[in-house]
Coordinates of C-alpha atoms and ligand atoms in Angstrom, one line a residue:
M10 CA -30.0 -23.8 -23.8
G11 CA -33.2 -21.7 -23.6
A12 CA -32.0 -18.3 -22.4
T13 CA -29.9 -16.1 -24.7
Q14 CA -26.4 -15.6 -23.2
E15 CA -24.7 -12.2 -23.1
K16 CA -21.1 -12.1 -24.1
L17 CA -18.4 -10.4 -22.1
I18 CA -15.9 -9.0 -24.6
V19 CA -12.4 -9.1 -23.0
I20 CA -10.1 -6.2 -23.8
A21 CA -6.5 -6.3 -22.5
P22 CA -6.2 -3.1 -20.5
A23 CA -2.5 -2.6 -21.2
T24 CA -2.8 -2.8 -25.0
G25 CA -6.4 -2.1 -25.7
K26 CA -6.6 -5.3 -27.8
Q27 CA -9.5 -7.8 -27.7
I28 CA -8.2 -11.0 -26.2
G29 CA -11.3 -13.1 -25.8
E30 CA -15.0 -13.5 -25.2
I31 CA -16.8 -15.2 -22.3
L32 CA -20.4 -16.2 -22.3
E33 CA -22.2 -14.9 -19.2
T34 CA -24.1 -17.3 -17.0
P35 CA -27.8 -16.6 -17.5
I36 CA -29.5 -15.5 -14.3
S37 CA -32.2 -18.1 -15.0
Q38 CA -29.6 -20.8 -14.1
V39 CA -29.1 -19.6 -10.5
D40 CA -31.5 -22.2 -9.1
S41 CA -29.9 -25.1 -11.0
F42 CA -26.4 -24.0 -9.8
Y43 CA -27.6 -24.2 -6.2
Q44 CA -29.4 -27.5 -6.8
N45 CA -26.3 -29.0 -8.3
G46 CA -24.2 -27.7 -5.5
K47 CA -26.6 -29.2 -2.9
T48 CA -26.6 -32.5 -4.6
A49 CA -22.8 -32.7 -4.9
F50 CA -22.5 -31.6 -1.2
L51 CA -24.1 -34.9 -0.1
Q52 CA -21.1 -36.9 -1.3
W53 CA -18.3 -34.3 -1.1
S54 CA -19.0 -33.5 2.6
N55 CA -18.8 -37.2 3.4
L56 CA -15.3 -37.6 2.1
D57 CA -12.4 -37.5 4.6
V58 CA -10.3 -34.4 4.5
S59 CA -7.4 -36.5 3.3
D60 CA -9.5 -37.6 0.3
R61 CA -10.5 -34.1 -0.6
A62 CA -6.8 -33.1 -0.3
K63 CA -6.0 -35.6 -3.1
Y64 CA -8.0 -33.4 -5.5
L65 CA -6.1 -30.3 -4.2
L66 CA -2.9 -32.1 -5.0
K67 CA -4.0 -32.6 -8.6
L68 CA -5.0 -29.0 -8.8
K69 CA -1.6 -28.0 -7.6
A70 CA 0.2 -30.2 -10.1
I71 CA -1.9 -28.6 -13.0
I72 CA -1.1 -25.1 -11.8
V73 CA 2.7 -25.9 -11.6
E74 CA 2.6 -27.5 -15.0
Q75 CA 0.8 -24.6 -16.6
M76 CA 2.5 -21.9 -14.6
E77 CA 3.8 -19.8 -17.5
E78 CA 0.5 -20.1 -19.4
I79 CA -1.5 -19.0 -16.4
A80 CA 0.9 -16.1 -15.6
K81 CA 0.4 -14.9 -19.2
I82 CA -3.4 -15.0 -18.9
I83 CA -3.3 -13.1 -15.6
A84 CA -0.9 -10.5 -17.0
E85 CA -3.0 -9.9 -20.2
D86 CA -6.3 -9.8 -18.4
T87 CA -5.2 -7.4 -15.7
G88 CA -2.4 -5.4 -17.3
K89 CA -0.1 -6.3 -14.4
V90 CA 3.5 -7.3 -15.2
V91 CA 4.1 -11.0 -15.6
T92 CA 6.5 -11.1 -12.7
E93 CA 3.7 -9.9 -10.4
A94 CA 1.3 -12.4 -11.9
L95 CA 3.7 -15.1 -10.9
V96 CA 5.0 -13.9 -7.6
A97 CA 1.8 -12.3 -6.1
D98 CA -1.0 -14.3 -7.6
I99 CA 0.2 -17.8 -8.6
M100 CA 2.8 -18.4 -5.9
P101 CA 0.4 -17.5 -3.0
T102 CA -2.2 -19.8 -4.5
L103 CA 0.2 -22.7 -4.6
D104 CA 1.5 -22.0 -1.2
G105 CA -2.1 -21.9 0.1
I106 CA -2.8 -25.3 -1.4
D107 CA 0.3 -26.7 0.2
H108 CA -0.7 -25.2 3.6
I109 CA -4.1 -26.8 3.5
I110 CA -2.8 -30.2 2.3
K111 CA -0.3 -30.1 5.2
H112 CA -2.5 -28.8 8.0
G113 CA -6.1 -29.1 6.9
E114 CA -6.7 -32.5 8.4
K115 CA -5.5 -31.4 11.9
I116 CA -7.3 -28.1 11.8
L117 CA -10.6 -29.7 10.8
Q118 CA -10.5 -32.8 12.9
R119 CA -12.5 -33.2 16.1
Q120 CA -10.7 -31.3 18.9
K121 CA -10.9 -32.5 22.5
V122 CA -11.2 -29.7 25.1
K123 CA -11.1 -29.8 28.8
T124 CA -14.3 -30.5 30.8
P125 CA -14.7 -28.7 34.1
I126 CA -15.0 -30.8 37.2
L127 CA -18.6 -29.5 37.7
L128 CA -19.4 -31.7 34.7
I129 CA -17.7 -34.7 36.2
G130 CA -17.7 -37.8 34.2
K131 CA -18.2 -36.2 30.8
K132 CA -16.0 -35.5 27.8
S133 CA -16.1 -32.4 25.6
F134 CA -15.2 -31.9 21.9
I135 CA -15.5 -29.4 19.1
E136 CA -16.5 -30.7 15.7
Y137 CA -16.3 -28.8 12.4
M138 CA -19.2 -29.5 10.1
P139 CA -19.3 -28.2 6.5
R140 CA -21.9 -25.5 5.9
G141 CA -23.2 -26.5 2.4
V142 CA -23.0 -24.4 -0.8
V143 CA -20.6 -21.5 -0.4
L144 CA -20.8 -18.5 -2.8
I145 CA -17.5 -16.8 -3.4
I146 CA -17.5 -13.5 -5.1
S147 CA -14.0 -12.3 -6.2
P148 CA -12.3 -9.1 -7.5
W149 CA -10.0 -8.3 -10.3
N150 CA -6.8 -7.1 -8.7
Y151 CA -5.4 -10.5 -7.7
P152 CA -8.0 -12.5 -9.6
M153 CA -6.4 -15.9 -9.0
Q154 CA -5.4 -16.0 -5.4
L155 CA -8.4 -14.0 -4.1
A156 CA -10.7 -16.5 -5.8
M157 CA -8.7 -19.7 -5.3
I158 CA -7.7 -19.4 -1.6
P159 CA -11.3 -19.1 -0.4
M160 CA -12.3 -21.8 -2.9
I161 CA -9.8 -24.4 -1.8
S162 CA -10.4 -23.5 1.9
A163 CA -14.2 -24.0 1.5
L164 CA -13.7 -27.2 -0.5
A165 CA -11.2 -28.7 1.9
A166 CA -13.7 -28.1 4.7
G167 CA -16.3 -30.2 2.8
N168 CA -18.4 -27.5 1.1
T169 CA -19.3 -27.2 -2.5
V170 CA -18.5 -23.9 -4.2
I171 CA -20.0 -21.4 -6.6
L172 CA -17.5 -18.8 -7.8
K173 CA -18.5 -15.5 -9.3
P174 CA -15.2 -14.1 -10.5
S175 CA -14.9 -10.4 -11.5
E176 CA -16.3 -9.5 -14.9
V177 CA -13.3 -7.1 -15.2
T178 CA -10.9 -10.1 -15.5
P179 CA -13.1 -12.9 -16.9
L180 CA -10.3 -14.8 -18.6
V181 CA -8.8 -15.6 -15.2
G182 CA -12.3 -16.7 -14.1
K183 CA -12.4 -19.0 -17.1
C184 CA -8.9 -20.2 -16.4
I185 CA -9.8 -21.1 -12.8
E186 CA -12.9 -23.0 -14.0
D187 CA -10.7 -25.0 -16.6
I188 CA -8.1 -25.9 -13.9
F189 CA -10.8 -27.3 -11.6
V190 CA -12.3 -29.3 -14.5
K191 CA -8.9 -30.7 -15.4
A192 CA -8.3 -31.6 -11.8
G193 CA -11.3 -33.9 -12.0
F194 CA -13.4 -32.5 -9.1
P195 CA -16.8 -34.3 -9.1
E196 CA -19.7 -32.8 -10.9
G197 CA -21.3 -29.9 -9.0
V198 CA -18.5 -29.5 -6.4
V199 CA -17.1 -26.4 -8.1
Q200 CA -19.2 -24.3 -10.4
V201 CA -18.2 -21.0 -11.9
A202 CA -20.9 -18.3 -12.7
H203 CA -19.5 -15.8 -15.2
G204 CA -20.8 -12.3 -15.6
S205 CA -21.4 -8.8 -14.3
K206 CA -22.5 -7.6 -10.9
E207 CA -26.1 -8.5 -11.8
V208 CA -25.0 -12.1 -11.9
G209 CA -23.3 -11.6 -8.6
A210 CA -26.5 -10.0 -7.1
A211 CA -28.7 -12.9 -8.5
F212 CA -26.4 -15.5 -6.8
T213 CA -26.3 -13.5 -3.6
N214 CA -30.1 -13.6 -3.6
G215 CA -30.0 -17.4 -4.2
K216 CA -29.7 -18.3 -0.5
P217 CA -26.2 -19.7 -0.3
D218 CA -25.1 -21.2 3.0
Y219 CA -22.2 -18.8 3.3
I220 CA -21.0 -15.8 1.3
F221 CA -17.3 -15.0 1.0
F222 CA -16.8 -11.7 -0.6
T223 CA -13.7 -9.8 -1.6
G224 CA -14.1 -6.3 -3.2
S225 CA -15.1 -2.8 -2.5
V226 CA -16.6 -1.4 0.8
R227 CA -19.6 -0.2 -1.2
T228 CA -20.4 -3.7 -2.6
G229 CA -19.5 -5.3 0.7
K230 CA -22.2 -3.3 2.4
I231 CA -24.8 -4.2 -0.2
I232 CA -24.0 -7.9 0.1
Q233 CA -24.1 -7.8 3.9
Q234 CA -27.6 -6.3 3.7
V235 CA -28.9 -8.9 1.4
A236 CA -27.3 -11.7 3.5
A237 CA -28.9 -10.2 6.6
K238 CA -32.4 -10.9 5.3
D239 CA -31.8 -14.6 5.6
L240 CA -29.1 -14.4 8.3
I241 CA -26.6 -15.8 5.9
P242 CA -23.1 -15.7 7.5
T243 CA -20.5 -13.8 5.5
T244 CA -16.8 -12.9 5.4
L245 CA -16.1 -9.5 3.9
E246 CA -12.6 -8.7 2.7
L247 CA -12.8 -5.0 1.7
G248 CA -10.6 -2.0 1.1
G249 CA -7.7 -0.3 2.9
K250 CA -5.9 3.0 3.2
D251 CA -2.7 1.5 4.7
P252 CA -0.2 3.7 6.5
M253 CA 3.5 3.2 6.2
I254 CA 5.4 4.8 9.1
V255 CA 9.2 5.5 8.6
F256 CA 11.1 6.5 11.7
A257 CA 14.4 8.3 11.5
D258 CA 16.3 5.3 12.8
A259 CA 15.1 3.0 10.0
H260 CA 17.4 1.7 7.2
L261 CA 16.4 4.6 5.0
E262 CA 17.5 3.2 1.7
R263 CA 15.6 0.0 2.4
A264 CA 12.5 1.9 3.5
A265 CA 12.6 4.1 0.3
K266 CA 12.8 1.0 -1.9
G267 CA 10.1 -0.6 0.2
A268 CA 7.8 2.4 -0.1
A269 CA 8.2 2.5 -3.9
W270 CA 7.3 -1.1 -4.1
A271 CA 4.5 -1.1 -1.5
A272 CA 2.9 2.0 -3.1
F273 CA 3.2 1.0 -6.8
T274 CA 3.1 -2.7 -7.0
N275 CA 0.2 -3.7 -9.2
S276 CA -0.1 0.0 -10.1
G277 CA -1.3 0.6 -6.5
Q278 CA -4.4 -1.5 -7.1
V279 CA -3.9 -3.5 -3.9
C280 CA -6.1 -3.3 -0.8
M281 CA -2.9 -3.4 1.3
S282 CA -0.7 -1.1 -0.7
A283 CA 1.0 1.8 1.1
E284 CA -1.5 4.6 0.5
R285 CA -0.2 7.1 3.2
L286 CA 3.5 7.5 4.0
Y287 CA 4.4 9.1 7.3
V288 CA 8.1 10.1 7.6
E289 CA 9.7 11.4 10.8
K290 CA 10.4 15.1 10.4
N291 CA 14.2 15.2 10.9
I292 CA 14.8 12.8 7.9
Y293 CA 11.9 13.9 5.8
P294 CA 13.8 15.9 3.1
Q295 CA 16.5 13.2 2.9
F296 CA 13.9 10.4 2.6
L297 CA 12.0 12.2 -0.1
T298 CA 15.1 12.5 -2.2
L299 CA 15.8 8.7 -1.8
L300 CA 12.2 7.9 -2.6
K301 CA 12.1 10.0 -5.7
K302 CA 15.3 8.4 -7.0
E303 CA 13.8 4.9 -6.5
I304 CA 10.6 5.9 -8.4
M305 CA 12.6 7.4 -11.3
D306 CA 14.3 4.1 -11.8
L307 CA 11.0 2.2 -12.2
K308 CA 10.0 1.0 -15.7
Q309 CA 6.4 0.9 -16.7
G310 CA 5.3 -1.4 -19.5
T311 CA 4.3 -4.8 -20.6
D312 CA 7.5 -6.6 -21.3
V313 CA 9.0 -9.2 -19.0
D314 CA 11.4 -6.8 -17.4
S315 CA 8.9 -4.1 -16.6
D316 CA 8.3 -3.2 -12.9
V317 CA 4.8 -1.5 -13.1
G318 CA 2.0 -2.5 -15.4
S319 CA -1.2 -0.7 -16.4
M320 CA -4.3 0.0 -14.5
T321 CA -6.8 -2.9 -14.8
F322 CA -10.1 -1.1 -14.5
R323 CA -10.7 2.2 -16.2
S324 CA -13.2 3.6 -13.6
Q325 CA -10.4 3.5 -11.1
I326 CA -8.6 6.2 -13.1
Q327 CA -11.3 8.8 -12.5
I328 CA -11.2 8.1 -8.8
C329 CA -7.5 8.7 -8.7
K330 CA -7.9 11.9 -10.8
D331 CA -10.5 13.3 -8.5
Q332 CA -8.4 12.6 -5.4
L333 CA -5.3 14.2 -6.9
D334 CA -7.3 17.2 -8.2
D335 CA -8.8 17.7 -4.8
A336 CA -5.4 17.6 -3.1
L337 CA -3.7 19.9 -5.7
R338 CA -6.6 22.4 -5.5
K339 CA -6.1 22.5 -1.7
G340 CA -2.4 23.2 -1.9
A341 CA -0.7 19.8 -2.3
R342 CA 2.6 19.7 -4.2
L343 CA 3.6 17.1 -6.9
E344 CA 7.0 15.5 -6.2
T345 CA 6.7 13.0 -9.0
G346 CA 4.1 12.5 -11.8
L347 CA 1.9 14.9 -13.5
S348 CA -1.2 16.8 -12.7
P349 CA -4.4 15.0 -13.9
E350 CA -5.1 17.3 -16.9
K351 CA -1.8 16.2 -18.4
W352 CA -2.5 12.5 -17.9
E353 CA -2.7 10.7 -21.3
N354 CA -5.8 8.7 -22.1
G355 CA -4.2 5.3 -21.7
M356 CA -4.2 2.9 -18.8
F357 CA -0.6 3.6 -17.6
L358 CA -0.8 6.3 -14.9
P359 CA 2.2 8.4 -13.7
L360 CA 3.7 7.2 -10.5
T361 CA 2.7 10.1 -8.3
V362 CA 4.1 11.3 -5.0
V363 CA 2.5 14.3 -3.4
T364 CA 3.5 16.3 -0.3
N365 CA 1.9 19.2 1.6
V366 CA -1.2 17.2 2.2
N367 CA -3.5 17.1 5.2
H368 CA -5.9 14.7 6.8
Q369 CA -9.0 16.4 5.5
M370 CA -8.1 15.6 1.9
K371 CA -9.7 12.8 0.0
I372 CA -6.3 11.5 -1.0
I373 CA -5.7 10.7 2.8
Q374 CA -9.2 9.6 3.7
E375 CA -10.4 7.6 0.7
E376 CA -9.0 4.5 -0.8
S377 CA -7.1 5.4 -4.1
F378 CA -6.5 2.0 -5.6
G379 CA -4.0 3.5 -8.0
P380 CA -0.4 4.8 -8.0
L381 CA -0.8 7.8 -5.7
L382 CA 1.4 8.2 -2.7
P383 CA 0.8 11.1 -0.3
V384 CA 3.7 11.8 2.1
I385 CA 3.3 13.5 5.5
P386 CA 6.0 14.4 8.1
F387 CA 5.5 13.6 11.8
E388 CA 7.2 14.5 15.0
S389 CA 6.3 12.0 17.7
E390 CA 5.3 8.4 18.1
E391 CA 1.9 9.4 19.6
E392 CA 1.2 11.7 16.8
V393 CA 1.9 9.2 14.0
I394 CA -0.2 6.5 15.8
S395 CA -3.1 8.8 15.9
L396 CA -2.7 9.9 12.3
A397 CA -2.3 6.3 11.1
N398 CA -5.5 5.3 12.9
D399 CA -7.4 8.3 11.5
T400 CA -9.4 6.7 8.6
V401 CA -12.4 4.4 8.4
Y402 CA -10.1 1.6 7.2
G403 CA -7.8 -0.8 9.1
L404 CA -6.5 -3.5 6.8
N405 CA -2.7 -3.5 7.0
A406 CA 0.1 -1.1 8.1
S407 CA 3.9 -1.1 8.2
V408 CA 6.4 0.3 10.7
W409 CA 10.0 0.9 9.7
T410 CA 12.7 1.3 12.4
K411 CA 15.7 -0.6 13.7
D412 CA 14.4 -0.2 17.3
K413 CA 12.5 -3.5 17.8
E414 CA 10.8 -2.4 21.0
K415 CA 9.5 0.8 19.3
A416 CA 8.3 -1.2 16.3
R417 CA 6.4 -3.6 18.4
R418 CA 4.9 -0.9 20.6
V419 CA 3.6 1.1 17.6
A420 CA 2.4 -2.1 15.9
S421 CA 0.3 -3.0 19.0
K422 CA -1.4 0.4 18.9
L423 CA -2.5 0.4 15.3
V424 CA -6.1 -0.5 14.6
S425 CA -5.3 -2.9 11.8
G426 CA -5.9 -6.5 10.7
A427 CA -2.1 -6.8 10.2
V428 CA 1.1 -4.9 10.7
V429 CA 4.4 -5.7 9.0
I430 CA 7.7 -4.4 10.5
N431 CA 10.4 -3.3 8.1
D432 CA 8.5 -4.7 5.1
A433 CA 5.0 -4.2 3.8
I434 CA 2.0 -6.2 2.5
I435 CA 3.6 -9.6 2.9
S436 CA 1.7 -10.8 6.0
I437 CA -0.9 -12.1 3.4
A438 CA 1.9 -14.4 2.1
N439 CA 2.1 -16.4 5.4
H440 CA -0.9 -18.8 5.3
G441 CA -0.3 -19.6 9.0
L442 CA -1.5 -16.0 9.8
P443 CA -5.1 -14.8 9.9
F444 CA -6.0 -12.3 7.2
G445 CA -8.7 -9.7 7.3
G446 CA -9.5 -6.1 8.3
A447 CA -10.6 -4.0 11.2
K448 CA -13.2 -1.2 10.9
Q449 CA -14.6 -0.8 7.3
S450 CA -11.8 -3.0 5.9
G451 CA -14.0 -6.0 6.6
I452 CA -15.6 -8.6 8.7
G453 CA -14.0 -11.9 9.6
R454 CA -10.7 -13.5 8.9
Y455 CA -9.4 -16.2 6.6
H456 CA -6.0 -18.0 6.0
G457 CA -4.6 -19.8 9.0
D458 CA -6.8 -22.1 11.1
A459 CA -9.7 -19.6 10.8
G460 CA -9.6 -19.9 7.0
L461 CA -10.9 -23.4 7.1
R462 CA -13.1 -23.2 10.2
I463 CA -15.1 -20.2 9.0
F464 CA -16.5 -22.6 6.3
C465 CA -17.8 -24.9 9.1
H466 CA -20.5 -24.9 11.7
E467 CA -18.4 -25.1 14.9
K468 CA -20.3 -27.7 16.9
A469 CA -19.9 -28.3 20.6
I470 CA -20.3 -31.9 21.7
V471 CA -20.6 -33.0 25.3
E472 CA -20.5 -36.8 25.8
D473 CA -21.7 -38.8 28.9
N474 CA -21.3 -42.5 29.0
G475 CA -24.9 -42.8 30.0
R476 CA -24.4 -45.3 32.9
K477 CA -25.5 -43.1 35.8
K478 CA -29.2 -43.1 36.6
S479 CA -29.4 -39.3 37.1
E480 CA -27.4 -36.1 37.4
I481 CA -27.1 -33.7 40.3
H482 CA -28.6 -30.8 38.4
W483 CA -31.7 -32.8 37.3
Y484 CA -35.0 -33.0 39.3
P485 CA -35.9 -33.3 42.1
Y486 CA -34.6 -30.0 43.5
K487 CA -35.9 -30.8 47.0
E488 CA -33.4 -30.0 49.7
K489 CA -30.6 -29.4 47.1
Y490 CA -30.5 -25.6 47.2
P491 CA -28.4 -25.1 50.4
L492 CA -26.2 -28.0 49.4
F493 CA -25.5 -26.4 46.0
L494 CA -24.6 -23.1 47.8
Q495 CA -22.0 -25.0 49.8
L496 CA -20.8 -26.9 46.8
F497 CA -20.3 -23.7 44.7
K498 CA -18.7 -21.8 47.7
S499 CA -16.1 -24.6 48.1
Y500 CA -15.5 -24.6 44.3
F501 CA -15.3 -20.9 43.5
Q502 CA -13.5 -19.6 46.6
T503 CA -9.9 -18.4 46.0
K504 CA -8.4 -21.7 47.3
R505 CA -10.6 -24.6 46.3
D506 CA -11.7 -26.8 49.2
W507 CA -11.9 -30.2 47.4
V508 CA -12.8 -32.1 50.5
R509 CA -15.9 -30.0 51.1
F510 CA -16.6 -30.1 47.4
A511 CA -16.6 -33.9 47.4
Q512 CA -18.8 -34.1 50.5
Y513 CA -21.5 -31.8 49.1
Y514 CA -21.4 -33.4 45.7
L515 CA -22.1 -36.8 47.3
R516 CA -24.9 -35.4 49.5
I517 CA -26.6 -33.8 46.5
L518 CA -26.3 -37.0 44.6
K519 CA -28.0 -38.9 47.4
K520 CA -31.0 -36.5 47.0
N521 CA -31.6 -37.8 43.5
Ligands
ADP5 P1 -15.0 -3.0 -8.2 O1 -16.0 -1.9 -8.2 O2 -13.6 -2.6 -7.8 O3 -15.1 -3.9 -9.4 P2 -16.7 -4.6 -6.6 O4 -16.7 -4.7 -5.1 O5 -17.9 -3.8 -7.2 O6 -15.4 -3.9 -7.0 O7 -16.6 -6.0 -7.3 C1 -16.1 -7.1 -6.7 C2 -17.0 -8.3 -7.1 O8 -18.3 -8.1 -6.7 C3 -17.1 -8.5 -8.6 O9 -17.1 -9.9 -8.9 C4 -18.5 -7.9 -9.0 O10 -19.1 -8.5 -10.1 C5 -19.2 -8.3 -7.7 N1 -20.4 -7.4 -7.4 C6 -20.5 -6.1 -7.7 N2 -21.7 -5.7 -7.2 C7 -22.4 -6.7 -6.7 C8 -23.6 -6.9 -6.1 N3 -24.5 -5.9 -5.9 N4 -23.9 -8.2 -5.6 C9 -23.1 -9.2 -5.8 N5 -21.9 -9.1 -6.4 C10 -21.5 -7.9 -6.8

């Protein structure tokens, strides 16, 4: 190996202990990664979907077998509690594999579509052709599922994959690489490039056939600009500032438990966590009391019974501090937690609820990605819809009420990639649903049928049996114009006149 390799020293965020070292992939290897990916694509793309699914089955078996070991690696590398590693990172990955094994073949097979009568005698199809080498750049908050779901989707569709996992959780990146090696994927089909954002940037510049990025809005915009130079298609899964709306007629105890979970799961480092809580005015004081009680009962720590783990990425703490400082300076009130100057230096942040906030504050407009929950009272349905839509984000939202009609009415008016009624976040757990954001929360969708098809060129095929000598729309045009006028009039009028249509069709045909 000619180039010297930098080492990533891995520190467990919750304990501060060194838990490993990972060698960075030298940037000089970018070209050979793409070359390997292209070579492997020739064979991999030629396999049937069902043959590719056999590799996914092996992958699944390994993950099931090593479930506890993997959960431990995820929990140590991120600081999240082990229950969340299992429930929110490993389980969705396994379920995603299952979904693809079950439905992949049908989603990717040639689809017959109707052919209009104007194209008489022909057949029409859509074909899904794999794109080539897909670059997947993944984040640190759910380091397994946010890398693995795009990977298995791209692979099932016939692409080869280069993964650049987050340098913040490199042990999970290594674990993913090991699982694929163990599952016996052919050489070059899956390659993992470890390292920092410079490695990510070098691979982005390496002209992949598709880029699937999950991360911050800031980095998403950089990647989109680089991709635009060569018109490389992308999917961008970015941030959120998700509203949770609680109406007076909701099951309030459930909503309070739901709010505590949706705001503080994974220490709030979730693109779809509840980051703004709107509560109908007439139950506001009562609801606040219920919410505070729920939060007081939560246990932060690292043991198996803990509810909330540590922050994963230290830089995130400063962002939360700034937002909370800004809010408190402008008159916000702490309902739970401490003011930032009293925060200890560690990675466990106080679970913080603030009231007396307004829509000009950073804590309402900017993604927190930490355990901060601002609460705002509202009076009417129209008002809360307009408040909920008043940020640059639109990833997920939740509406809490026992009135089904009202819930659906409000859900339809939210500018959001997903809305959950009387629960939060969990739309991502149904692999039959599309996942993605509106506005600056992203571009494109994955999961569901779209999740496999985005990794393909969607190809339209029209097939003629080739037995006729000519077509009516071919040359010569002589004397055809008035006949076409009549043909189209009979065809496009309110009630189609098939007799005249047939007459003019045959008369045009004779002119050929
Ligand atoms: P965060 O700041 O929360 O870590 P990022 O969006 O910066 O979120 O990181 C998500 C992923 O994007 C990581 O794998 C990171 O290494 C990668 N990344 C960061 N900057 C770039 C860049 N300029 N080009 C390509 N990848 C990048």
